[in-house]
Amino acid sequence: MSDTMGYGTFEAAAAKSAAIEADLPLHPERYRVLTGDRPTGRLHIGHLFGSLQNRVRLANLGVTTYIVIADYQVLTDRETFEAIAENTRELTIDYLAVGIKPSERVHIFPHSHVPELNQLLLPFLTLVTNAELNRNPTVKEEIAASGMRNITAGMYTYPVHQAADILFCKGNTVPVGKDQLPHLELTRVIARRFNERFAAGVPVFPEPQALLSAAPTLLGLDGNQKMSKSRGNAIMLCATADETAALIKKAKTDADRNIAYDPEKRPEVSNLLLIASLCTGEKPADIAARIGDQGAGALKRTVTETLNEFLRPIRAERARLEADPAYIRSVLLSGIESARAVAIDTLREVRAAMHMEL
Ligand code: TRP
């Protein structure tokens, strides 16, 4: 196996993403979207504005969408697994509450329940070198951040498993953030090498492209790092209106009473303005102009009211779904059924290409 793979540039990925974005509304039938999350807990407003709304938009354009709940992937970076099924249910509730509607075109499923998807891992592992896996920048960062001393093979190989997540349904478009670009580059390399090595002439797999989110990344309420549940700086979709008010009240701001949108110099205040803006569609600077020199207290009242108003229907739907576990289960079971149907077909093609069919 040659070891020729580079992990690509952001500029190249951004240009391809822009081209897909322009074509999507014109030819939704050409796209098959595969997205996913690790079931590690409930989702927050950073997920809502960063990726969930985009999934709803793509589904509404009529694009076939598979949403993989990557439960095996949870095992790569943490030792607890007792809560995986519960987190899978909660994640599904968050998806449904924000308006992702399961249908014959939209499928939500945990990948551990799709054996034929998982089986793709075996041939795929023979298509990449150890050195290539060791060079993956996202995996390197995760290892550094985890402080782990003994790194499992699962950590180095999960991007190959992620390629199976994407390729089992021949996904050609993957909405992701920048950190996932190396995994997508690896997925393309696997698809290309599979096609060249086993499927001369009749490619089995597409080479999937990233769809980079246009939404700005929200900072946490501490104002200096990304919003994330584990950093305790997030507003969860499932929080109550009072909890949300209390969190925003404690949010970091600055000493200048005049409220203005200036992400460089005033990140905390600007982030709060951005949250309000994402809820109303108004420009952050216009919201700031209305508040003027009424100070951080007034800004926080505005953000609290706007956000709670925006989340009200989502939270009501969440509560309704929480009370209906049988429905959540049925959504996952039918997602698994449709994912398996495609995975069985793909695995059959893969075996035929590899001369393994009897
Ligand atoms: N690695 C992704 C994350 O941590 C989750 C994921 C698993 C994923 N499989 C995927 C994302 C397939 C896109 C496509 O967020």
Short mmCIF file of C-alpha atoms and ligand atoms in Angstrom, two decimals:
data_model
loop_
_atom_site.label_atom_id
_atom_site.label_comp_id
_atom_site.label_asym_id
_atom_site.label_seq_id
_atom_site.Cartn_x
_atom_site.Cartn_y
_atom_site.Cartn_z
CA MET A 1 0.00 0.00 0.00
CA SER A 2 1.43 3.38 -0.93
CA ASP A 3 1.35 6.08 1.70
CA THR A 4 0.63 9.16 -0.35
CA MET A 5 -2.23 10.72 1.49
CA GLY A 6 -2.18 14.33 2.66
CA TYR A 7 -4.91 15.74 4.85
CA GLY A 8 -5.94 18.49 2.40
CA THR A 9 -6.43 22.22 2.83
CA PHE A 10 -9.31 24.16 4.31
CA GLU A 11 -9.48 26.40 1.23
CA ALA A 12 -10.03 23.46 -1.12
CA ALA A 13 -12.77 22.05 1.12
CA ALA A 14 -14.43 25.47 1.42
CA ALA A 15 -14.52 25.96 -2.35
CA LYS A 16 -16.12 22.54 -2.95
CA SER A 17 -18.59 23.18 -0.15
CA ALA A 18 -19.66 26.49 -1.70
CA ALA A 19 -20.25 24.82 -5.06
CA ILE A 20 -22.44 22.12 -3.46
CA GLU A 21 -24.35 24.75 -1.48
CA ALA A 22 -25.19 26.59 -4.69
CA ASP A 23 -26.33 23.44 -6.50
CA LEU A 24 -28.31 21.85 -3.65
CA PRO A 25 -31.56 23.79 -4.05
CA LEU A 26 -31.43 23.21 -7.82
CA HIS A 27 -30.78 19.45 -7.74
CA PRO A 28 -31.66 18.06 -4.30
CA GLU A 29 -32.02 14.58 -5.82
CA ARG A 30 -28.27 14.43 -6.59
CA TYR A 31 -27.33 14.59 -2.95
CA ARG A 32 -27.32 12.01 -0.24
CA VAL A 33 -26.49 13.56 3.08
CA LEU A 34 -24.91 11.66 5.94
CA THR A 35 -24.41 13.43 9.25
CA GLY A 36 -23.85 12.21 12.75
CA ASP A 37 -23.13 12.84 16.39
CA ARG A 38 -21.65 10.92 19.26
CA PRO A 39 -24.35 10.25 21.87
CA THR A 40 -22.55 11.84 24.80
CA GLY A 41 -25.35 13.92 26.26
CA ARG A 42 -28.02 16.40 25.41
CA LEU A 43 -27.58 19.11 22.84
CA HIS A 44 -27.21 22.84 23.42
CA ILE A 45 -27.96 26.00 21.45
CA GLY A 46 -24.51 25.86 19.82
CA HIS A 47 -25.58 22.59 18.17
CA LEU A 48 -28.96 24.08 17.29
CA PHE A 49 -27.59 27.08 15.41
CA GLY A 50 -24.42 25.32 14.23
CA SER A 51 -25.74 22.09 12.73
CA LEU A 52 -29.31 21.11 13.63
CA GLN A 53 -31.03 23.96 11.79
CA ASN A 54 -28.94 23.14 8.74
CA ARG A 55 -30.11 19.51 8.82
CA VAL A 56 -33.72 20.65 8.97
CA ARG A 57 -33.08 22.95 6.01
CA LEU A 58 -31.50 20.17 3.92
CA ALA A 59 -34.32 17.76 4.72
CA ASN A 60 -36.85 20.45 3.76
CA LEU A 61 -35.10 20.82 0.40
CA GLY A 62 -35.99 17.19 -0.20
CA VAL A 63 -32.49 15.75 0.24
CA THR A 64 -32.25 12.15 1.43
CA THR A 65 -30.61 12.30 4.84
CA TYR A 66 -29.12 9.63 7.09
CA ILE A 67 -28.34 10.71 10.64
CA VAL A 68 -26.00 8.29 12.34
CA ILE A 69 -25.83 8.17 16.11
CA ALA A 70 -22.23 7.09 16.52
CA ASP A 71 -22.51 5.04 19.69
CA TYR A 72 -19.40 2.91 19.04
CA GLN A 73 -17.42 6.12 18.65
CA VAL A 74 -18.19 7.07 22.25
CA LEU A 75 -15.91 4.24 23.31
CA THR A 76 -12.89 5.85 21.68
CA ASP A 77 -12.53 8.77 24.05
CA ARG A 78 -14.20 7.86 27.30
CA GLU A 79 -14.49 5.03 29.70
CA THR A 80 -18.16 5.35 30.61
CA PHE A 81 -20.65 3.56 28.46
CA GLU A 82 -23.54 2.94 30.86
CA ALA A 83 -25.43 5.98 29.60
CA ILE A 84 -25.06 5.32 25.87
CA ALA A 85 -28.62 4.09 25.24
CA GLU A 86 -30.08 6.86 27.35
CA ASN A 87 -27.98 9.44 25.51
CA THR A 88 -29.10 7.95 22.20
CA ARG A 89 -32.73 8.46 23.20
CA GLU A 90 -32.10 12.00 24.43
CA LEU A 91 -30.23 12.88 21.25
CA THR A 92 -33.14 11.57 19.21
CA ILE A 93 -35.56 13.66 21.27
CA ASP A 94 -33.43 16.76 20.61
CA TYR A 95 -33.39 16.00 16.85
CA LEU A 96 -37.14 15.59 16.69
CA ALA A 97 -37.84 18.59 18.93
CA VAL A 98 -35.93 20.96 16.64
CA GLY A 99 -37.90 19.80 13.63
CA ILE A 100 -36.02 16.89 12.05
CA LYS A 101 -38.88 14.75 10.77
CA PRO A 102 -38.26 11.04 10.19
CA SER A 103 -39.76 9.98 6.87
CA GLU A 104 -38.96 7.75 3.91
CA ARG A 105 -36.18 10.25 3.14
CA VAL A 106 -34.92 11.02 6.67
CA HIS A 107 -33.47 8.23 8.81
CA ILE A 108 -32.08 8.34 12.36
CA PHE A 109 -30.23 5.26 13.66
CA PRO A 110 -27.44 4.13 16.01
CA HIS A 111 -24.66 2.47 13.99
CA SER A 112 -24.13 -0.33 16.51
CA HIS A 113 -27.43 -1.82 15.28
CA VAL A 114 -26.39 -2.06 11.64
CA PRO A 115 -24.03 -5.06 11.37
CA GLU A 116 -23.48 -4.72 7.61
CA LEU A 117 -22.26 -1.15 8.08
CA ASN A 118 -19.79 -2.29 10.71
CA GLN A 119 -18.53 -5.09 8.51
CA LEU A 120 -17.28 -2.56 5.96
CA LEU A 121 -14.61 -1.67 8.50
CA LEU A 122 -12.65 -4.85 7.68
CA PRO A 123 -11.87 -4.24 4.02
CA PHE A 124 -11.50 -0.50 4.70
CA LEU A 125 -8.79 -1.15 7.29
CA THR A 126 -6.69 -2.79 4.59
CA LEU A 127 -6.85 0.34 2.43
CA VAL A 128 -5.00 2.74 4.73
CA THR A 129 -1.60 2.61 6.37
CA ASN A 130 -0.74 2.96 10.04
CA ALA A 131 1.32 6.02 9.18
CA GLU A 132 -1.70 7.68 7.56
CA LEU A 133 -3.84 7.05 10.62
CA ASN A 134 -1.08 8.36 12.90
CA ARG A 135 -0.96 11.61 10.94
CA ASN A 136 -4.66 12.46 11.37
CA PRO A 137 -4.58 15.95 12.93
CA THR A 138 -7.97 15.65 14.67
CA VAL A 139 -7.06 12.33 16.27
CA LYS A 140 -3.71 13.80 17.36
CA GLU A 141 -5.50 16.70 19.03
CA GLU A 142 -7.99 14.41 20.73
CA ILE A 143 -5.18 12.28 22.09
CA ALA A 144 -3.32 15.35 23.35
CA ALA A 145 -6.48 16.80 24.94
CA SER A 146 -7.44 13.53 26.61
CA GLY A 147 -4.16 13.15 28.44
CA MET A 148 -4.47 9.40 27.75
CA ARG A 149 -1.23 7.47 28.04
CA ASN A 150 -2.28 4.20 26.50
CA ILE A 151 -4.01 4.91 23.25
CA THR A 152 -6.28 2.14 22.01
CA ALA A 153 -6.40 0.97 18.41
CA GLY A 154 -10.04 2.15 18.51
CA MET A 155 -8.81 5.73 18.82
CA TYR A 156 -6.57 5.48 15.75
CA THR A 157 -9.09 3.57 13.66
CA TYR A 158 -12.37 5.32 14.45
CA PRO A 159 -11.94 7.58 11.39
CA VAL A 160 -11.95 4.41 9.25
CA HIS A 161 -15.14 3.34 10.97
CA GLN A 162 -16.50 6.81 10.27
CA ALA A 163 -15.76 6.17 6.58
CA ALA A 164 -18.05 3.14 6.89
CA ASP A 165 -20.72 5.41 8.46
CA ILE A 166 -20.56 7.61 5.41
CA LEU A 167 -20.04 5.07 2.64
CA PHE A 168 -22.49 2.35 3.70
CA CYS A 169 -25.31 4.48 2.23
CA LYS A 170 -23.10 6.01 -0.48
CA GLY A 171 -23.38 9.39 1.19
CA ASN A 172 -21.85 12.05 -1.04
CA THR A 173 -22.37 15.12 1.13
CA VAL A 174 -21.37 15.44 4.77
CA PRO A 175 -22.29 18.59 6.73
CA VAL A 176 -19.47 19.03 9.24
CA GLY A 177 -17.30 21.48 11.09
CA LYS A 178 -13.65 22.06 10.28
CA ASP A 179 -12.42 19.47 12.80
CA GLN A 180 -14.02 16.66 10.78
CA LEU A 181 -12.30 17.52 7.48
CA PRO A 182 -9.41 15.07 8.03
CA HIS A 183 -11.91 12.23 8.50
CA LEU A 184 -13.62 13.18 5.30
CA GLU A 185 -10.31 13.30 3.42
CA LEU A 186 -9.61 9.80 4.72
CA THR A 187 -13.08 8.67 3.62
CA ARG A 188 -12.39 9.91 0.09
CA VAL A 189 -9.06 8.10 0.02
CA ILE A 190 -10.73 4.89 1.14
CA ALA A 191 -13.47 5.25 -1.48
CA ARG A 192 -10.92 5.96 -4.22
CA ARG A 193 -8.61 3.10 -3.27
CA PHE A 194 -11.51 0.69 -2.94
CA ASN A 195 -12.75 1.65 -6.40
CA GLU A 196 -9.28 1.42 -7.94
CA ARG A 197 -8.27 -1.80 -6.29
CA PHE A 198 -11.46 -3.83 -6.33
CA ALA A 199 -13.89 -2.18 -8.67
CA ALA A 200 -11.99 -1.24 -11.80
CA GLY A 201 -14.32 0.49 -14.18
CA VAL A 202 -17.48 0.45 -12.05
CA PRO A 203 -16.94 2.55 -8.94
CA VAL A 204 -18.82 1.25 -5.90
CA PHE A 205 -18.36 4.34 -3.72
CA PRO A 206 -18.67 8.08 -4.31
CA GLU A 207 -15.99 10.42 -2.97
CA PRO A 208 -17.99 12.41 -0.41
CA GLN A 209 -17.51 16.14 0.08
CA ALA A 210 -17.88 18.32 3.17
CA LEU A 211 -20.63 20.83 3.48
CA LEU A 212 -19.18 23.44 5.82
CA SER A 213 -21.60 25.24 8.07
CA ALA A 214 -22.19 28.93 7.37
CA ALA A 215 -23.27 29.47 10.97
CA PRO A 216 -20.81 31.22 13.27
CA THR A 217 -19.47 29.21 16.21
CA LEU A 218 -21.06 30.26 19.48
CA LEU A 219 -18.83 30.95 22.42
CA GLY A 220 -19.83 29.68 25.83
CA LEU A 221 -21.28 32.05 28.42
CA ASP A 222 -17.77 32.49 29.84
CA GLY A 223 -17.03 34.23 26.55
CA ASN A 224 -13.58 32.82 25.87
CA GLN A 225 -14.06 29.31 24.51
CA LYS A 226 -16.45 27.32 22.36
CA MET A 227 -19.83 26.50 23.88
CA SER A 228 -19.67 22.96 25.19
CA LYS A 229 -21.56 20.98 27.76
CA SER A 230 -18.40 19.58 29.32
CA ARG A 231 -17.06 23.09 29.96
CA GLY A 232 -20.26 24.00 31.81
CA ASN A 233 -20.75 27.13 29.68
CA ALA A 234 -23.68 25.97 27.55
CA ILE A 235 -27.42 26.58 27.38
CA MET A 236 -29.01 23.20 26.86
CA LEU A 237 -32.11 22.81 24.70
CA CYS A 238 -33.74 20.97 27.60
CA ALA A 239 -33.05 23.74 30.17
CA THR A 240 -36.09 25.56 31.59
CA ALA A 241 -36.74 29.24 30.92
CA ASP A 242 -35.69 30.03 34.51
CA GLU A 243 -32.47 28.04 34.23
CA THR A 244 -31.73 29.88 30.99
CA ALA A 245 -32.34 33.25 32.66
CA ALA A 246 -30.03 32.33 35.55
CA LEU A 247 -27.26 31.22 33.17
CA ILE A 248 -27.44 34.37 31.09
CA LYS A 249 -27.49 36.50 34.24
CA LYS A 250 -24.15 34.99 35.23
CA ALA A 251 -22.65 35.34 31.74
CA LYS A 252 -19.41 37.27 31.52
CA THR A 253 -19.59 40.76 29.97
CA ASP A 254 -17.35 43.83 30.22
CA ALA A 255 -17.24 47.23 31.92
CA ASP A 256 -18.32 49.36 28.94
CA ARG A 257 -22.01 50.35 29.40
CA ASN A 258 -22.41 51.14 25.74
CA ILE A 259 -23.44 47.90 24.01
CA ALA A 260 -21.82 47.42 20.60
CA TYR A 261 -21.10 44.48 18.31
CA ASP A 262 -17.34 44.02 18.11
CA PRO A 263 -16.38 40.31 18.19
CA GLU A 264 -12.65 41.10 18.19
CA LYS A 265 -12.51 43.56 21.07
CA ARG A 266 -15.65 42.61 22.99
CA PRO A 267 -16.17 38.86 22.49
CA GLU A 268 -18.51 38.26 25.46
CA VAL A 269 -20.96 41.06 24.66
CA SER A 270 -20.84 40.24 20.95
CA ASN A 271 -21.55 36.59 21.60
CA LEU A 272 -24.71 37.49 23.55
CA LEU A 273 -25.77 39.79 20.71
CA LEU A 274 -25.14 36.97 18.27
CA ILE A 275 -27.38 34.60 20.24
CA ALA A 276 -30.23 37.14 20.13
CA SER A 277 -29.59 37.74 16.45
CA LEU A 278 -29.76 34.04 15.60
CA CYS A 279 -33.18 33.93 17.28
CA THR A 280 -34.71 36.94 15.56
CA GLY A 281 -32.83 37.18 12.26
CA GLU A 282 -31.94 40.80 13.05
CA LYS A 283 -28.34 42.00 12.65
CA PRO A 284 -26.36 41.91 15.94
CA ALA A 285 -25.34 45.55 15.39
CA ASP A 286 -29.00 46.62 15.12
CA ILE A 287 -29.86 44.88 18.39
CA ALA A 288 -26.85 46.58 19.99
CA ALA A 289 -27.96 50.00 18.70
CA ARG A 290 -31.37 49.56 20.34
CA ILE A 291 -29.81 48.79 23.70
CA GLY A 292 -27.27 51.60 23.40
CA ASP A 293 -25.86 52.68 26.74
CA GLN A 294 -28.35 50.82 28.92
CA GLY A 295 -25.56 48.41 29.83
CA ALA A 296 -25.06 44.68 30.24
CA GLY A 297 -28.17 44.22 32.40
CA ALA A 298 -30.43 45.39 29.60
CA LEU A 299 -28.52 43.29 27.07
CA LYS A 300 -28.98 40.20 29.21
CA ARG A 301 -32.71 40.86 29.63
CA THR A 302 -33.09 41.15 25.86
CA VAL A 303 -31.13 37.97 25.19
CA THR A 304 -33.03 36.02 27.85
CA GLU A 305 -36.43 37.05 26.53
CA THR A 306 -35.53 36.48 22.90
CA LEU A 307 -33.91 33.11 23.47
CA ASN A 308 -36.63 31.80 25.76
CA GLU A 309 -39.27 32.88 23.27
CA PHE A 310 -37.40 31.16 20.45
CA LEU A 311 -36.89 27.95 22.43
CA ARG A 312 -40.42 27.81 23.83
CA PRO A 313 -41.94 25.59 21.08
CA ILE A 314 -38.81 23.40 20.96
CA ARG A 315 -38.95 22.85 24.70
CA ALA A 316 -42.69 22.11 24.63
CA GLU A 317 -42.11 19.54 21.91
CA ARG A 318 -39.21 18.11 23.90
CA ALA A 319 -41.43 17.64 26.95
CA ARG A 320 -44.11 15.98 24.82
CA LEU A 321 -41.55 13.56 23.32
CA GLU A 322 -39.99 12.79 26.72
CA ALA A 323 -43.38 11.49 27.75
CA ASP A 324 -43.58 9.13 24.77
CA PRO A 325 -40.64 6.69 24.93
CA ALA A 326 -42.44 4.15 22.75
CA TYR A 327 -42.51 6.64 19.90
CA ILE A 328 -38.80 7.45 20.27
CA ARG A 329 -38.02 3.76 20.16
CA SER A 330 -40.14 3.31 17.05
CA VAL A 331 -38.29 6.16 15.30
CA LEU A 332 -34.96 4.44 16.00
CA LEU A 333 -36.22 1.00 15.00
CA SER A 334 -37.48 2.23 11.65
CA GLY A 335 -34.24 4.19 11.14
CA ILE A 336 -32.28 0.98 11.80
CA GLU A 337 -34.50 -0.94 9.39
CA SER A 338 -33.92 1.45 6.50
CA ALA A 339 -30.21 1.80 7.26
CA ARG A 340 -29.87 -1.98 7.25
CA ALA A 341 -31.67 -2.31 3.96
CA VAL A 342 -29.11 -0.08 2.21
CA ALA A 343 -26.19 -1.52 4.17
CA ILE A 344 -27.10 -5.06 3.05
CA ASP A 345 -27.13 -3.96 -0.59
CA THR A 346 -23.82 -2.14 -0.26
CA LEU A 347 -22.12 -5.05 1.50
CA ARG A 348 -23.32 -7.38 -1.26
CA GLU A 349 -21.76 -5.10 -3.87
CA VAL A 350 -18.57 -4.89 -1.85
CA ARG A 351 -18.31 -8.66 -1.54
CA ALA A 352 -18.97 -9.08 -5.25
CA ALA A 353 -16.22 -6.56 -6.08
CA MET A 354 -13.82 -8.43 -3.80
CA HIS A 355 -14.71 -11.81 -5.36
CA MET A 356 -16.14 -13.13 -2.13
CA GLU A 357 -19.68 -13.90 -3.24
CA LEU A 358 -20.26 -17.64 -3.44
N1 TRP B 1 -16.93 12.25 14.63
C1 TRP B 1 -18.17 13.00 14.66
C2 TRP B 1 -18.12 13.96 15.86
O1 TRP B 1 -17.39 13.72 16.79
C3 TRP B 1 -19.40 12.15 14.77
C4 TRP B 1 -19.60 11.26 13.57
C5 TRP B 1 -19.58 9.90 13.56
C6 TRP B 1 -19.85 11.66 12.23
N2 TRP B 1 -19.82 9.41 12.32
C7 TRP B 1 -19.98 10.46 11.49
C8 TRP B 1 -19.97 12.91 11.60
C9 TRP B 1 -20.20 10.50 10.10
C10 TRP B 1 -20.20 12.94 10.23
C11 TRP B 1 -20.30 11.74 9.50
O2 TRP B 1 -18.85 14.92 15.88
#
